[in-house]
C-alpha cells in the first residue's frame, strides 16, 4: 500500500507547479500513461482478484468498484458523499435485481441534486441521506461488499472523479479494517433519514453537479 501511494504522490509532484507560477494550465493527457498501478493484485473476492489500491484519472477505479459490485453475493453497503455516475448506478441496479441486499447513504445536499439518487428512491432502494455534525457533510466515500472487503478513499461516484480528478481508493479484506467501517456505516445509517417523495420530486436534472 505505502509504496503505491508514494509512487502516486511522486507522480503528482512531477507534474505539479510552484504556487508562484500562477493558475494551473490543463494537463496533457500523455501523462496519464505513467499513473501508478498495483501490479500484484492481492484482494480475493468471490472469484475476482482486485488490486489493493488504485488512482485516477485513468486508473480504472470505476471498473474496480463495478467488479466488486458484480461479484457480491449477499450485501452491499455504500456511504458516498456524491453519487452521479450512471454506469455504477446500473451495476447497483443489476445487483438489486439478482437479490443482493443494498443499503446506500449519501450526503443530504449532494443527494438533493442527483438524478441517480432520485432513481434509487423511485425504484425501491434502501437509500438514506445525512449531513454531518454542526452543519457539516456526510463526506465518506466507502463501500463494503458482503461484509468481506472494503473500498475507501477520496473517490466520489462521478464521471469527473473517474476521468478528471486526482483521486484514490484503498482496498482491504482484513477484518481489522472492514469491521470498523461496518460499525461506522451502521452508526450513520441509524441517524440518517429517508428522503420524502416531495424532496425527490424537487430534484431537477439541471441542478446536477457531476463535477465532484
mmCIF file of C-alpha atoms in Angstrom:
data_model
loop_
_atom_site.group_PDB
_atom_site.id
_atom_site.type_symbol
_atom_site.label_atom_id
_atom_site.label_comp_id
_atom_site.label_asym_id
_atom_site.label_seq_id
_atom_site.Cartn_x
_atom_site.Cartn_y
_atom_site.Cartn_z
ATOM 1 C CA UNK A 1 0.000 0.000 0.000
ATOM 2 C CA UNK A 2 2.563 2.539 1.156
ATOM 3 C CA UNK A 3 4.790 2.086 -1.860
ATOM 4 C CA UNK A 4 1.872 2.599 -4.236
ATOM 5 C CA UNK A 5 0.783 5.816 -2.553
ATOM 6 C CA UNK A 6 4.366 7.063 -2.517
ATOM 7 C CA UNK A 7 4.620 6.484 -6.257
ATOM 8 C CA UNK A 8 1.333 8.311 -6.798
ATOM 9 C CA UNK A 9 2.491 11.294 -4.755
ATOM 10 C CA UNK A 10 5.735 11.402 -6.720
ATOM 11 C CA UNK A 11 3.729 11.192 -9.955
ATOM 12 C CA UNK A 12 1.574 14.173 -8.932
ATOM 13 C CA UNK A 13 4.606 16.084 -7.683
ATOM 14 C CA UNK A 14 6.323 15.686 -11.044
ATOM 15 C CA UNK A 15 3.507 17.481 -12.850
ATOM 16 C CA UNK A 16 2.587 19.998 -10.159
ATOM 17 C CA UNK A 17 3.743 23.616 -10.432
ATOM 18 C CA UNK A 18 5.005 26.068 -7.804
ATOM 19 C CA UNK A 19 2.394 28.468 -6.423
ATOM 20 C CA UNK A 20 4.404 31.386 -7.769
ATOM 21 C CA UNK A 21 3.753 30.195 -11.331
ATOM 22 C CA UNK A 22 0.087 31.160 -11.081
ATOM 23 C CA UNK A 23 -3.009 29.175 -12.155
ATOM 24 C CA UNK A 24 -2.504 25.678 -13.488
ATOM 25 C CA UNK A 25 -2.985 25.014 -17.168
ATOM 26 C CA UNK A 26 -4.648 21.795 -18.288
ATOM 27 C CA UNK A 27 -2.558 18.652 -18.128
ATOM 28 C CA UNK A 28 -1.517 16.896 -21.299
ATOM 29 C CA UNK A 29 -3.287 13.542 -21.435
ATOM 30 C CA UNK A 30 0.000 11.810 -22.257
ATOM 31 C CA UNK A 31 0.999 11.931 -18.584
ATOM 32 C CA UNK A 32 -1.815 9.538 -17.712
ATOM 33 C CA UNK A 33 0.093 6.549 -19.064
ATOM 34 C CA UNK A 34 2.532 6.999 -16.185
ATOM 35 C CA UNK A 35 -0.071 6.759 -13.410
ATOM 36 C CA UNK A 36 0.980 4.126 -10.823
ATOM 37 C CA UNK A 37 -0.912 0.828 -10.683
ATOM 38 C CA UNK A 38 -0.876 -2.197 -8.391
ATOM 39 C CA UNK A 39 0.975 -4.787 -10.434
ATOM 40 C CA UNK A 40 0.435 -7.546 -7.847
ATOM 41 C CA UNK A 41 -3.313 -7.646 -7.081
ATOM 42 C CA UNK A 42 -3.912 -9.487 -3.822
ATOM 43 C CA UNK A 43 -7.544 -8.939 -2.787
ATOM 44 C CA UNK A 44 -9.505 -12.139 -3.440
ATOM 45 C CA UNK A 45 -13.263 -11.709 -3.561
ATOM 46 C CA UNK A 46 -15.715 -14.319 -4.817
ATOM 47 C CA UNK A 47 -13.584 -15.356 -7.766
ATOM 48 C CA UNK A 48 -12.184 -11.891 -8.522
ATOM 49 C CA UNK A 49 -8.668 -10.710 -7.818
ATOM 50 C CA UNK A 50 -8.670 -6.971 -7.112
ATOM 51 C CA UNK A 51 -5.802 -4.549 -6.524
ATOM 52 C CA UNK A 52 -5.091 -3.189 -3.071
ATOM 53 C CA UNK A 53 -5.081 0.400 -4.378
ATOM 54 C CA UNK A 54 -5.840 2.420 -7.483
ATOM 55 C CA UNK A 55 -5.705 6.048 -8.563
ATOM 56 C CA UNK A 56 -7.405 8.366 -11.011
ATOM 57 C CA UNK A 57 -7.609 9.750 -13.552
ATOM 58 C CA UNK A 58 -7.330 6.844 -15.960
ATOM 59 C CA UNK A 59 -6.547 4.286 -13.258
ATOM 60 C CA UNK A 60 -9.666 2.166 -13.643
ATOM 61 C CA UNK A 61 -11.246 2.931 -10.258
ATOM 62 C CA UNK A 62 -14.779 2.746 -11.628
ATOM 63 C CA UNK A 63 -14.117 -0.707 -13.111
ATOM 64 C CA UNK A 64 -12.734 -1.967 -9.793
ATOM 65 C CA UNK A 65 -15.842 -0.786 -7.936
ATOM 66 C CA UNK A 66 -18.082 -2.396 -10.555
ATOM 67 C CA UNK A 67 -16.178 -5.687 -10.279
ATOM 68 C CA UNK A 68 -16.794 -5.654 -6.524
ATOM 69 C CA UNK A 69 -20.480 -4.899 -7.105
ATOM 70 C CA UNK A 70 -20.845 -7.633 -9.716
ATOM 71 C CA UNK A 71 -19.046 -10.179 -7.526
ATOM 72 C CA UNK A 72 -21.112 -9.503 -4.399
ATOM 73 C CA UNK A 73 -23.342 -12.386 -3.354
ATOM 74 C CA UNK A 74 -25.130 -11.108 -0.259
ATOM 75 C CA UNK A 75 -24.883 -7.418 0.560
ATOM 76 C CA UNK A 76 -23.546 -4.020 -0.487
ATOM 77 C CA UNK A 77 -23.270 -1.059 1.874
ATOM 78 C CA UNK A 78 -22.354 2.289 0.320
ATOM 79 C CA UNK A 79 -21.666 5.577 2.107
ATOM 80 C CA UNK A 80 -20.820 8.028 -0.666
ATOM 81 C CA UNK A 81 -20.772 11.825 -0.471
ATOM 82 C CA UNK A 82 -21.965 12.341 -4.049
ATOM 83 C CA UNK A 83 -23.418 9.789 -6.452
ATOM 84 C CA UNK A 84 -23.799 10.842 -10.082
ATOM 85 C CA UNK A 85 -22.197 8.013 -12.068
ATOM 86 C CA UNK A 86 -24.868 6.242 -14.112
ATOM 87 C CA UNK A 87 -22.567 3.337 -15.012
ATOM 88 C CA UNK A 88 -22.051 2.449 -11.344
ATOM 89 C CA UNK A 89 -25.789 3.073 -10.831
ATOM 90 C CA UNK A 90 -26.598 0.459 -13.475
ATOM 91 C CA UNK A 91 -24.310 -2.093 -11.781
ATOM 92 C CA UNK A 92 -26.014 -1.429 -8.435
ATOM 93 C CA UNK A 93 -29.416 -1.812 -10.080
ATOM 94 C CA UNK A 94 -28.395 -5.154 -11.604
ATOM 95 C CA UNK A 95 -27.160 -6.319 -8.193
ATOM 96 C CA UNK A 96 -30.515 -5.481 -6.637
ATOM 97 C CA UNK A 97 -32.295 -7.385 -9.385
ATOM 98 C CA UNK A 98 -30.327 -10.527 -8.565
ATOM 99 C CA UNK A 99 -31.282 -10.297 -4.907
ATOM 100 C CA UNK A 100 -28.341 -8.524 -3.299
ATOM 101 C CA UNK A 101 -29.282 -6.580 -0.152
ATOM 102 C CA UNK A 102 -28.257 -2.978 -0.831
ATOM 103 C CA UNK A 103 -28.103 -0.029 1.573
ATOM 104 C CA UNK A 104 -26.993 3.413 0.414
ATOM 105 C CA UNK A 105 -26.212 6.563 2.386
ATOM 106 C CA UNK A 106 -25.388 9.800 0.614
ATOM 107 C CA UNK A 107 -24.974 13.410 1.657
ATOM 108 C CA UNK A 108 -28.181 15.379 2.085
ATOM 109 C CA UNK A 109 -27.076 18.360 -0.021
ATOM 110 C CA UNK A 110 -25.458 16.331 -2.797
ATOM 111 C CA UNK A 111 -28.266 13.795 -2.835
ATOM 112 C CA UNK A 112 -30.867 16.525 -3.330
ATOM 113 C CA UNK A 113 -29.162 17.382 -6.642
ATOM 114 C CA UNK A 114 -28.689 13.877 -8.030
ATOM 115 C CA UNK A 115 -30.870 12.145 -10.583
ATOM 116 C CA UNK A 116 -29.119 8.897 -9.591
ATOM 117 C CA UNK A 117 -30.353 9.294 -6.012
ATOM 118 C CA UNK A 118 -33.814 10.043 -7.390
ATOM 119 C CA UNK A 119 -33.639 6.853 -9.460
ATOM 120 C CA UNK A 120 -32.712 4.780 -6.413
ATOM 121 C CA UNK A 121 -35.569 6.257 -4.403
ATOM 122 C CA UNK A 122 -38.138 5.761 -7.150
ATOM 123 C CA UNK A 123 -37.052 2.163 -7.695
ATOM 124 C CA UNK A 124 -37.401 0.986 -4.127
ATOM 125 C CA UNK A 125 -33.791 1.021 -2.964
ATOM 126 C CA UNK A 126 -32.965 1.291 0.719
ATOM 127 C CA UNK A 127 -31.447 4.765 0.465
ATOM 128 C CA UNK A 128 -30.993 7.432 3.112
ATOM 129 C CA UNK A 129 -29.211 10.751 3.315
ATOM 130 C CA UNK A 130 -27.484 12.604 6.083
ATOM 131 C CA UNK A 131 -25.436 15.653 6.883
ATOM 132 C CA UNK A 132 -22.538 15.727 9.289
ATOM 133 C CA UNK A 133 -22.410 17.413 12.683
ATOM 134 C CA UNK A 134 -22.993 21.149 13.138
ATOM 135 C CA UNK A 135 -23.876 21.771 9.506
ATOM 136 C CA UNK A 136 -21.159 19.527 8.080
ATOM 137 C CA UNK A 137 -21.403 16.929 5.338
ATOM 138 C CA UNK A 138 -21.708 13.167 5.151
ATOM 139 C CA UNK A 139 -18.350 13.177 3.433
ATOM 140 C CA UNK A 140 -17.490 9.466 3.485
ATOM 141 C CA UNK A 141 -16.670 7.563 0.317
ATOM 142 C CA UNK A 142 -16.634 3.873 1.075
ATOM 143 C CA UNK A 143 -18.268 0.613 0.140
ATOM 144 C CA UNK A 144 -18.459 -2.703 1.978
ATOM 145 C CA UNK A 145 -19.185 -5.794 -0.069
ATOM 146 C CA UNK A 146 -20.558 -8.988 1.521
ATOM 147 C CA UNK A 147 -19.084 -7.633 4.775
ATOM 148 C CA UNK A 148 -15.804 -9.051 3.446
ATOM 149 C CA UNK A 149 -13.993 -6.310 1.567
ATOM 150 C CA UNK A 150 -13.711 -2.578 1.990
ATOM 151 C CA UNK A 151 -13.158 0.012 -0.728
ATOM 152 C CA UNK A 152 -12.500 3.507 0.573
ATOM 153 C CA UNK A 153 -10.581 6.641 -0.347
ATOM 154 C CA UNK A 154 -11.312 10.035 -1.882
ATOM 155 C CA UNK A 155 -13.301 8.774 -4.878
ATOM 156 C CA UNK A 156 -16.851 10.096 -5.329
ATOM 157 C CA UNK A 157 -19.093 8.166 -7.692
ATOM 158 C CA UNK A 158 -18.945 10.622 -10.578
ATOM 159 C CA UNK A 159 -17.543 10.839 -14.095
ATOM 160 C CA UNK A 160 -15.183 13.619 -13.088
ATOM 161 C CA UNK A 161 -13.736 11.525 -10.267
ATOM 162 C CA UNK A 162 -13.035 8.790 -12.807
ATOM 163 C CA UNK A 163 -11.787 10.905 -15.696
ATOM 164 C CA UNK A 164 -10.530 14.264 -14.409
ATOM 165 C CA UNK A 165 -9.782 14.385 -10.690
ATOM 166 C CA UNK A 166 -6.752 13.181 -8.793
ATOM 167 C CA UNK A 167 -8.390 10.521 -6.583
ATOM 168 C CA UNK A 168 -7.504 7.308 -4.791
ATOM 169 C CA UNK A 169 -9.052 4.120 -3.436
ATOM 170 C CA UNK A 170 -7.708 1.618 -0.935
ATOM 171 C CA UNK A 171 -8.994 -1.973 -0.755
ATOM 172 C CA UNK A 172 -8.764 -4.417 2.131
ATOM 173 C CA UNK A 173 -10.138 -7.815 3.064
ATOM 174 C CA UNK A 174 -8.716 -7.668 6.591
ATOM 175 C CA UNK A 175 -11.389 -7.775 9.281
ATOM 176 C CA UNK A 176 -9.405 -5.255 11.326
ATOM 177 C CA UNK A 177 -10.189 -2.718 8.582
ATOM 178 C CA UNK A 178 -13.579 -3.954 7.385
ATOM 179 C CA UNK A 179 -15.340 -4.332 10.744
ATOM 180 C CA UNK A 180 -14.820 -0.750 11.993
ATOM 181 C CA UNK A 181 -16.274 0.542 8.722
ATOM 182 C CA UNK A 182 -19.292 -1.756 9.124
ATOM 183 C CA UNK A 183 -19.839 -0.264 12.586
ATOM 184 C CA UNK A 184 -19.435 3.264 11.251
ATOM 185 C CA UNK A 185 -21.909 2.587 8.461
ATOM 186 C CA UNK A 186 -24.462 1.255 10.954
ATOM 187 C CA UNK A 187 -23.967 4.291 13.170
ATOM 188 C CA UNK A 188 -24.594 6.760 10.332
ATOM 189 C CA UNK A 189 -27.448 4.714 8.906
ATOM 190 C CA UNK A 190 -29.238 4.731 12.269
ATOM 191 C CA UNK A 191 -29.478 8.534 12.280
ATOM 192 C CA UNK A 192 -29.790 9.145 8.528
ATOM 193 C CA UNK A 193 -33.195 9.983 7.063
ATOM 194 C CA UNK A 194 -35.107 8.520 4.175
ATOM 195 C CA UNK A 195 -35.924 11.224 1.617
ATOM 196 C CA UNK A 196 -39.562 12.116 1.133
ATOM 197 C CA UNK A 197 -41.395 11.892 -2.166
ATOM 198 C CA UNK A 198 -41.693 15.686 -2.211
ATOM 199 C CA UNK A 199 -37.936 16.065 -1.830
ATOM 200 C CA UNK A 200 -37.385 13.635 -4.692
ATOM 201 C CA UNK A 201 -39.883 15.449 -6.898
ATOM 202 C CA UNK A 202 -37.907 18.664 -6.396
ATOM 203 C CA UNK A 203 -34.743 17.167 -7.896
ATOM 204 C CA UNK A 204 -34.206 18.643 -11.327
ATOM 205 C CA UNK A 205 -31.665 17.339 -13.795
ATOM 206 C CA UNK A 206 -30.446 20.905 -14.362
ATOM 207 C CA UNK A 207 -29.287 21.012 -10.738
ATOM 208 C CA UNK A 208 -26.909 18.099 -11.058
ATOM 209 C CA UNK A 209 -23.295 18.693 -10.131
ATOM 210 C CA UNK A 210 -21.364 15.763 -11.613
ATOM 211 C CA UNK A 211 -18.085 17.694 -11.447
ATOM 212 C CA UNK A 212 -17.244 16.401 -7.946
#
